[in-house]
Amino acid sequence: MSEMPGMMSHVSVGVNDYQRAVAFYDKILAVVGGRRMMEHPALAAAGYGKQFPEFWVQKPADGGPASAGNGAHFGFQAASKAQVDEFHRAALAAGATDAGAPGPRPDYGKAYYGCFVRDPDGNKIEAAFRGGQ
């Protein structure tokens, strides 16, 4: 068995309106090369990734309302500063709210460039580029 890239198997965020969530993530994750790879309609769950489903959106299994975790956020790799900018534009156009405009983040490293948004359910997500471009 070959080793999977990275350390994480997957992460999930809770959503209240599944159809709204997949429409949102279909648009913005395409910007960074991700796509919906797996779906479990009976569970209202969809997994996104490039090689395997590593980021999931789903209605909470306990049937309660979804809520964003205070202090939690999920970062997606961008291939360039321009892709970070496009991710931010696409997210806002798809219903996100701004949580940090694209730009350098020197506290995160000299070459770090990123943006932050909150999805329609309040989950904080980021796109980041770590390069010299």
Tab-separated table of N, CA and C in Angstrom:
chain	number	residue	atom	x	y	z
A	1	MET	N	0.853	-1.182	0.000
A	1	MET	CA	0.000	0.000	0.000
A	1	MET	C	0.894	1.238	0.000
A	2	SER	N	0.628	2.160	-0.909
A	2	SER	CA	1.409	3.399	-0.945
A	2	SER	C	0.900	4.368	0.111
A	3	GLU	N	1.803	5.173	0.603
A	3	GLU	CA	1.449	6.144	1.634
A	3	GLU	C	0.692	7.314	1.022
A	4	MET	N	-0.332	7.772	1.714
A	4	MET	CA	-1.104	8.916	1.249
A	4	MET	C	-0.306	10.193	1.467
A	5	PRO	N	-0.500	11.192	0.586
A	5	PRO	CA	0.188	12.464	0.803
A	5	PRO	C	-0.384	13.178	2.019
A	6	GLY	N	0.438	13.872	2.722
A	6	GLY	CA	-0.028	14.651	3.861
A	6	GLY	C	-0.258	13.799	5.089
A	7	MET	N	-0.743	14.430	6.152
A	7	MET	CA	-0.945	13.771	7.426
A	7	MET	C	-2.422	13.500	7.716
A	8	MET	N	-3.291	14.331	7.210
A	8	MET	CA	-4.717	14.223	7.516
A	8	MET	C	-5.423	13.267	6.553
A	9	SER	N	-6.414	12.558	7.078
A	9	SER	CA	-7.286	11.768	6.230
A	9	SER	C	-8.334	12.681	5.611
A	10	HIS	N	-8.991	13.479	6.462
A	10	HIS	CA	-10.005	14.418	5.985
A	10	HIS	C	-10.461	15.302	7.132
A	11	VAL	N	-11.143	16.358	6.785
A	11	VAL	CA	-11.822	17.215	7.754
A	11	VAL	C	-13.237	17.445	7.229
A	12	SER	N	-14.140	17.777	8.147
A	12	SER	CA	-15.529	18.039	7.770
A	12	SER	C	-15.993	19.335	8.412
A	13	VAL	N	-16.846	20.060	7.689
A	13	VAL	CA	-17.511	21.222	8.264
A	13	VAL	C	-19.009	20.989	8.188
A	14	GLY	N	-19.685	21.415	9.234
A	14	GLY	CA	-21.127	21.287	9.262
A	14	GLY	C	-21.797	22.392	8.476
A	15	VAL	N	-22.886	22.036	7.812
A	15	VAL	CA	-23.654	23.002	7.029
A	15	VAL	C	-25.134	22.841	7.353
A	16	ASN	N	-25.877	23.923	7.214
A	16	ASN	CA	-27.313	23.880	7.473
A	16	ASN	C	-28.131	23.681	6.209
A	17	ASP	N	-27.654	24.203	5.093
A	17	ASP	CA	-28.342	24.075	3.810
A	17	ASP	C	-27.383	23.353	2.863
A	18	TYR	N	-27.567	22.053	2.738
A	18	TYR	CA	-26.642	21.221	1.967
A	18	TYR	C	-26.517	21.675	0.509
A	19	GLN	N	-27.625	21.936	-0.150
A	19	GLN	CA	-27.571	22.337	-1.565
A	19	GLN	C	-26.833	23.664	-1.736
A	20	ARG	N	-27.076	24.607	-0.843
A	20	ARG	CA	-26.352	25.886	-0.894
A	20	ARG	C	-24.864	25.649	-0.678
A	21	ALA	N	-24.523	24.772	0.257
A	21	ALA	CA	-23.116	24.507	0.572
A	21	ALA	C	-22.378	23.877	-0.604
A	22	VAL	N	-22.963	22.856	-1.234
A	22	VAL	CA	-22.246	22.225	-2.347
A	22	VAL	C	-22.143	23.180	-3.535
A	23	ALA	N	-23.145	24.002	-3.766
A	23	ALA	CA	-23.050	25.000	-4.846
A	23	ALA	C	-21.904	25.962	-4.551
A	24	PHE	N	-21.778	26.404	-3.303
A	24	PHE	CA	-20.693	27.306	-2.889
A	24	PHE	C	-19.333	26.639	-3.069
A	25	TYR	N	-19.153	25.455	-2.502
A	25	TYR	CA	-17.845	24.802	-2.557
A	25	TYR	C	-17.495	24.289	-3.952
A	26	ASP	N	-18.488	23.908	-4.763
A	26	ASP	CA	-18.200	23.544	-6.155
A	26	ASP	C	-17.504	24.707	-6.857
A	27	LYS	N	-17.987	25.922	-6.624
A	27	LYS	CA	-17.424	27.103	-7.295
A	27	LYS	C	-16.055	27.473	-6.760
A	28	ILE	N	-15.917	27.571	-5.458
A	28	ILE	CA	-14.657	28.113	-4.942
A	28	ILE	C	-13.519	27.103	-4.926
A	29	LEU	N	-13.803	25.833	-4.692
A	29	LEU	CA	-12.704	24.870	-4.667
A	29	LEU	C	-12.178	24.563	-6.061
A	30	ALA	N	-12.993	24.789	-7.086
A	30	ALA	CA	-12.506	24.645	-8.459
A	30	ALA	C	-11.371	25.626	-8.736
A	31	VAL	N	-11.389	26.776	-8.088
A	31	VAL	CA	-10.338	27.784	-8.279
A	31	VAL	C	-8.968	27.225	-7.891
A	32	VAL	N	-8.903	26.385	-6.860
A	32	VAL	CA	-7.626	25.828	-6.405
A	32	VAL	C	-7.443	24.377	-6.856
A	33	GLY	N	-8.212	23.968	-7.860
A	33	GLY	CA	-8.031	22.646	-8.457
A	33	GLY	C	-8.787	21.515	-7.784
A	34	GLY	N	-9.675	21.850	-6.855
A	34	GLY	CA	-10.453	20.817	-6.183
A	34	GLY	C	-11.762	20.554	-6.906
A	35	ARG	N	-12.322	19.392	-6.614
A	35	ARG	CA	-13.613	19.034	-7.211
A	35	ARG	C	-14.365	18.113	-6.262
A	36	ARG	N	-15.681	18.064	-6.446
A	36	ARG	CA	-16.500	17.140	-5.661
A	36	ARG	C	-16.186	15.737	-6.155
A	37	MET	N	-15.669	14.900	-5.274
A	37	MET	CA	-15.228	13.561	-5.660
A	37	MET	C	-16.153	12.448	-5.187
A	38	MET	N	-16.887	12.717	-4.119
A	38	MET	CA	-17.740	11.690	-3.542
A	38	MET	C	-18.941	12.377	-2.911
A	39	GLU	N	-20.068	11.674	-2.950
A	39	GLU	CA	-21.266	12.251	-2.352
A	39	GLU	C	-22.111	11.137	-1.754
A	40	HIS	N	-22.678	11.425	-0.598
A	40	HIS	CA	-23.611	10.516	0.066
A	40	HIS	C	-24.906	11.296	0.280
A	41	PRO	N	-25.793	11.316	-0.738
A	41	PRO	CA	-27.011	12.119	-0.637
A	41	PRO	C	-27.876	11.801	0.582
A	42	ALA	N	-27.961	10.546	0.973
A	42	ALA	CA	-28.796	10.189	2.120
A	42	ALA	C	-28.271	10.821	3.412
A	43	LEU	N	-26.978	11.083	3.463
A	43	LEU	CA	-26.355	11.715	4.627
A	43	LEU	C	-26.182	13.222	4.438
A	44	ALA	N	-26.514	13.720	3.260
A	44	ALA	CA	-26.270	15.122	2.907
A	44	ALA	C	-24.801	15.453	3.162
A	45	ALA	N	-23.913	14.665	2.501
A	45	ALA	CA	-22.469	14.832	2.672
A	45	ALA	C	-21.776	14.746	1.318
A	46	ALA	N	-20.794	15.626	1.106
A	46	ALA	CA	-20.006	15.610	-0.119
A	46	ALA	C	-18.541	15.823	0.233
A	47	GLY	N	-17.666	15.060	-0.445
A	47	GLY	CA	-16.232	15.161	-0.216
A	47	GLY	C	-15.525	15.764	-1.414
A	48	TYR	N	-14.619	16.700	-1.146
A	48	TYR	CA	-13.857	17.409	-2.176
A	48	TYR	C	-12.377	17.085	-2.068
A	49	GLY	N	-11.687	17.139	-3.184
A	49	GLY	CA	-10.250	16.947	-3.177
A	49	GLY	C	-9.679	17.008	-4.571
A	50	LYS	N	-8.393	16.680	-4.667
A	50	LYS	CA	-7.704	16.575	-5.950
A	50	LYS	C	-7.442	15.109	-6.275
A	51	GLN	N	-6.969	14.354	-5.280
A	51	GLN	CA	-6.680	12.934	-5.473
A	51	GLN	C	-7.633	12.047	-4.689
A	52	PHE	N	-8.146	12.546	-3.570
A	52	PHE	CA	-9.068	11.808	-2.734
A	52	PHE	C	-9.925	12.822	-1.974
A	53	PRO	N	-11.094	12.419	-1.491
A	53	PRO	CA	-11.955	13.376	-0.789
A	53	PRO	C	-11.406	13.685	0.607
A	54	GLU	N	-10.827	14.862	0.740
A	54	GLU	CA	-10.170	15.235	1.991
A	54	GLU	C	-10.885	16.355	2.740
A	55	PHE	N	-11.780	17.065	2.073
A	55	PHE	CA	-12.554	18.133	2.704
A	55	PHE	C	-14.022	17.831	2.479
A	56	TRP	N	-14.766	17.661	3.575
A	56	TRP	CA	-16.168	17.274	3.499
A	56	TRP	C	-17.068	18.387	4.009
A	57	VAL	N	-18.220	18.526	3.378
A	57	VAL	CA	-19.303	19.380	3.879
A	57	VAL	C	-20.489	18.460	4.116
A	58	GLN	N	-21.157	18.658	5.251
A	58	GLN	CA	-22.270	17.764	5.554
A	58	GLN	C	-23.165	18.336	6.640
A	59	LYS	N	-24.404	17.891	6.624
A	59	LYS	CA	-25.318	18.226	7.711
A	59	LYS	C	-24.853	17.440	8.935
A	60	PRO	N	-24.940	18.019	10.121
A	60	PRO	CA	-24.501	17.308	11.320
A	60	PRO	C	-25.233	15.984	11.513
A	61	ALA	N	-24.476	14.963	11.889
A	61	ALA	CA	-25.031	13.620	12.061
A	61	ALA	C	-26.054	13.555	13.185
A	62	ASP	N	-25.956	14.456	14.167
A	62	ASP	CA	-26.896	14.417	15.288
A	62	ASP	C	-28.221	15.110	14.979
A	63	GLY	N	-28.334	15.677	13.764
A	63	GLY	CA	-29.570	16.337	13.363
A	63	GLY	C	-29.720	17.755	13.879
A	64	GLY	N	-28.782	18.191	14.710
A	64	GLY	CA	-28.829	19.551	15.231
A	64	GLY	C	-28.325	20.555	14.216
A	65	PRO	N	-28.456	21.844	14.537
A	65	PRO	CA	-27.962	22.864	13.609
A	65	PRO	C	-26.433	22.895	13.581
A	66	ALA	N	-25.891	23.188	12.416
A	66	ALA	CA	-24.441	23.347	12.268
A	66	ALA	C	-24.045	24.707	12.817
A	67	SER	N	-22.873	24.768	13.391
A	67	SER	CA	-22.313	26.047	13.834
A	67	SER	C	-20.815	26.024	13.591
A	68	ALA	N	-20.258	27.191	13.300
A	68	ALA	CA	-18.825	27.298	13.028
A	68	ALA	C	-18.047	27.195	14.338
A	69	GLY	N	-16.895	26.555	14.292
A	69	GLY	CA	-16.049	26.426	15.475
A	69	GLY	C	-15.244	27.689	15.706
A	70	ASN	N	-15.306	28.212	16.916
A	70	ASN	CA	-14.542	29.413	17.259
A	70	ASN	C	-13.060	29.068	17.308
A	71	GLY	N	-12.282	29.690	16.452
A	71	GLY	CA	-10.852	29.437	16.397
A	71	GLY	C	-10.450	28.447	15.317
A	72	ALA	N	-11.397	27.720	14.765
A	72	ALA	CA	-11.092	26.755	13.709
A	72	ALA	C	-11.167	27.428	12.349
A	73	HIS	N	-10.256	27.053	11.463
A	73	HIS	CA	-10.371	27.455	10.066
A	73	HIS	C	-9.676	26.414	9.210
A	74	PHE	N	-9.992	26.431	7.928
A	74	PHE	CA	-9.492	25.431	7.000
A	74	PHE	C	-8.807	26.134	5.845
A	75	GLY	N	-7.559	25.768	5.583
A	75	GLY	CA	-6.771	26.432	4.552
A	75	GLY	C	-6.593	25.556	3.329
A	76	PHE	N	-6.684	26.191	2.164
A	76	PHE	CA	-6.495	25.513	0.888
A	76	PHE	C	-5.270	26.091	0.195
A	77	GLN	N	-4.466	25.205	-0.415
A	77	GLN	CA	-3.254	25.619	-1.115
A	77	GLN	C	-3.607	26.287	-2.442
A	78	ALA	N	-3.012	27.429	-2.680
A	78	ALA	CA	-3.140	28.110	-3.974
A	78	ALA	C	-1.798	28.007	-4.696
A	79	ALA	N	-1.839	28.030	-6.017
A	79	ALA	CA	-0.628	27.909	-6.825
A	79	ALA	C	0.039	29.254	-7.096
A	80	SER	N	-0.631	30.350	-6.750
A	80	SER	CA	-0.081	31.682	-7.022
A	80	SER	C	-0.845	32.729	-6.217
A	81	LYS	N	-0.290	33.923	-6.163
A	81	LYS	CA	-1.005	35.039	-5.540
A	81	LYS	C	-2.290	35.327	-6.304
A	82	ALA	N	-2.218	35.234	-7.629
A	82	ALA	CA	-3.405	35.484	-8.449
A	82	ALA	C	-4.510	34.482	-8.127
A	83	GLN	N	-4.147	33.247	-7.822
A	83	GLN	CA	-5.154	32.250	-7.490
A	83	GLN	C	-5.784	32.556	-6.123
A	84	VAL	N	-4.995	33.074	-5.185
A	84	VAL	CA	-5.548	33.518	-3.895
A	84	VAL	C	-6.566	34.629	-4.139
A	85	ASP	N	-6.183	35.596	-4.971
A	85	ASP	CA	-7.088	36.700	-5.295
A	85	ASP	C	-8.379	36.185	-5.923
A	86	GLU	N	-8.259	35.236	-6.846
A	86	GLU	CA	-9.436	34.685	-7.526
A	86	GLU	C	-10.310	33.888	-6.550
A	87	PHE	N	-9.693	33.143	-5.653
A	87	PHE	CA	-10.427	32.400	-4.632
A	87	PHE	C	-11.279	33.366	-3.806
A	88	HIS	N	-10.689	34.474	-3.385
A	88	HIS	CA	-11.387	35.474	-2.584
A	88	HIS	C	-12.564	36.064	-3.369
A	89	ARG	N	-12.317	36.456	-4.627
A	89	ARG	CA	-13.393	37.005	-5.471
A	89	ARG	C	-14.515	35.995	-5.667
A	90	ALA	N	-14.147	34.742	-5.983
A	90	ALA	CA	-15.150	33.699	-6.226
A	90	ALA	C	-15.957	33.415	-4.972
A	91	ALA	N	-15.288	33.397	-3.825
A	91	ALA	CA	-16.000	33.130	-2.569
A	91	ALA	C	-17.000	34.229	-2.256
A	92	LEU	N	-16.584	35.485	-2.403
A	92	LEU	CA	-17.506	36.594	-2.137
A	92	LEU	C	-18.681	36.563	-3.108
A	93	ALA	N	-18.410	36.274	-4.372
A	93	ALA	CA	-19.474	36.203	-5.372
A	93	ALA	C	-20.434	35.055	-5.095
A	94	ALA	N	-19.943	33.994	-4.437
A	94	ALA	CA	-20.775	32.823	-4.158
A	94	ALA	C	-21.485	32.910	-2.814
A	95	GLY	N	-21.318	34.017	-2.091
A	95	GLY	CA	-22.062	34.207	-0.852
A	95	GLY	C	-21.251	34.250	0.422
A	96	ALA	N	-19.926	34.197	0.325
A	96	ALA	CA	-19.079	34.290	1.525
A	96	ALA	C	-19.019	35.731	2.014
A	97	THR	N	-18.554	35.912	3.244
A	97	THR	CA	-18.256	37.235	3.765
A	97	THR	C	-16.754	37.339	3.973
A	98	ASP	N	-16.229	38.526	3.772
A	98	ASP	CA	-14.793	38.763	3.900
A	98	ASP	C	-14.359	38.616	5.352
A	99	ALA	N	-13.234	37.932	5.551
A	99	ALA	CA	-12.644	37.799	6.884
A	99	ALA	C	-11.151	38.115	6.835
A	100	GLY	N	-10.704	38.723	5.745
A	100	GLY	CA	-9.298	39.077	5.568
A	100	GLY	C	-8.945	39.100	4.097
A	101	ALA	N	-8.850	40.291	3.536
A	101	ALA	CA	-8.587	40.455	2.104
A	101	ALA	C	-7.253	39.827	1.706
A	102	PRO	N	-7.101	39.467	0.434
A	102	PRO	CA	-5.837	38.904	-0.032
A	102	PRO	C	-4.672	39.859	0.227
A	103	GLY	N	-3.563	39.286	0.634
A	103	GLY	CA	-2.372	40.085	0.859
A	103	GLY	C	-1.309	39.306	1.599
A	104	PRO	N	-0.143	39.931	1.746
A	104	PRO	CA	0.940	39.278	2.485
A	104	PRO	C	0.555	39.114	3.954
A	105	ARG	N	1.029	38.050	4.537
A	105	ARG	CA	0.835	37.784	5.964
A	105	ARG	C	2.227	37.542	6.561
A	106	PRO	N	3.011	38.616	6.777
A	106	PRO	CA	4.396	38.440	7.222
A	106	PRO	C	4.526	37.703	8.552
A	107	ASP	N	3.500	37.756	9.388
A	107	ASP	CA	3.553	37.004	10.647
A	107	ASP	C	3.544	35.497	10.406
A	108	TYR	N	3.074	35.059	9.234
A	108	TYR	CA	3.007	33.632	8.901
A	108	TYR	C	4.238	33.180	8.113
A	109	GLY	N	5.107	34.097	7.752
A	109	GLY	CA	6.304	33.782	6.971
A	109	GLY	C	6.508	34.821	5.892
A	110	LYS	N	7.751	35.008	5.519
A	110	LYS	CA	8.113	36.066	4.569
A	110	LYS	C	7.382	35.938	3.223
A	111	ALA	N	7.214	34.728	2.741
A	111	ALA	CA	6.619	34.527	1.415
A	111	ALA	C	5.130	34.201	1.461
A	112	TYR	N	4.493	34.295	2.624
A	112	TYR	CA	3.098	33.879	2.781
A	112	TYR	C	2.158	34.958	2.247
A	113	TYR	N	1.210	34.551	1.419
A	113	TYR	CA	0.194	35.433	0.840
A	113	TYR	C	-1.133	34.691	0.948
A	114	GLY	N	-2.123	35.291	1.572
A	114	GLY	CA	-3.367	34.566	1.763
A	114	GLY	C	-4.581	35.461	1.900
A	115	CYS	N	-5.735	34.817	2.006
A	115	CYS	CA	-7.008	35.504	2.244
A	115	CYS	C	-7.877	34.617	3.110
A	116	PHE	N	-8.844	35.242	3.766
A	116	PHE	CA	-9.784	34.527	4.621
A	116	PHE	C	-11.204	34.976	4.292
A	117	VAL	N	-12.126	34.009	4.293
A	117	VAL	CA	-13.552	34.295	4.129
A	117	VAL	C	-14.326	33.386	5.071
A	118	ARG	N	-15.595	33.737	5.278
A	118	ARG	CA	-16.516	32.864	6.007
A	118	ARG	C	-17.564	32.374	5.015
A	119	ASP	N	-17.738	31.053	4.975
A	119	ASP	CA	-18.732	30.481	4.060
A	119	ASP	C	-20.141	30.847	4.543
A	120	PRO	N	-21.179	30.509	3.791
A	120	PRO	CA	-22.537	30.898	4.194
A	120	PRO	C	-22.985	30.356	5.554
A	121	ASP	N	-22.300	29.338	6.090
A	121	ASP	CA	-22.624	28.819	7.414
A	121	ASP	C	-21.702	29.365	8.502
A	122	GLY	N	-20.785	30.263	8.127
A	122	GLY	CA	-19.894	30.886	9.099
A	122	GLY	C	-18.557	30.202	9.284
A	123	ASN	N	-18.311	29.100	8.568
A	123	ASN	CA	-17.018	28.425	8.664
A	123	ASN	C	-15.936	29.298	8.046
A	124	LYS	N	-14.817	29.444	8.740
A	124	LYS	CA	-13.723	30.277	8.246
A	124	LYS	C	-12.816	29.434	7.362
A	125	ILE	N	-12.610	29.904	6.136
A	125	ILE	CA	-11.742	29.210	5.194
A	125	ILE	C	-10.717	30.182	4.630
A	126	GLU	N	-9.618	29.626	4.160
A	126	GLU	CA	-8.470	30.414	3.711
A	126	GLU	C	-7.930	29.824	2.429
A	127	ALA	N	-7.335	30.665	1.602
A	127	ALA	CA	-6.491	30.219	0.499
A	127	ALA	C	-5.148	30.863	0.729
A	128	ALA	N	-4.074	30.084	0.544
A	128	ALA	CA	-2.738	30.598	0.817
A	128	ALA	C	-1.746	30.139	-0.245
A	129	PHE	N	-0.820	31.023	-0.530
A	129	PHE	CA	0.299	30.743	-1.432
A	129	PHE	C	1.581	30.991	-0.660
A	130	ARG	N	2.480	30.057	-0.707
A	130	ARG	CA	3.778	30.182	-0.029
A	130	ARG	C	4.874	30.132	-1.084
A	131	GLY	N	5.102	31.247	-1.719
A	131	GLY	CA	6.110	31.261	-2.773
A	131	GLY	C	6.610	32.651	-3.026
A	132	GLY	N	7.541	32.757	-3.923
A	132	GLY	CA	8.163	34.030	-4.193
A	132	GLY	C	7.555	34.799	-5.339
A	133	GLN	N	6.448	34.347	-5.861
A	133	GLN	CA	5.835	34.990	-7.035
A	133	GLN	C	5.295	36.360	-6.699
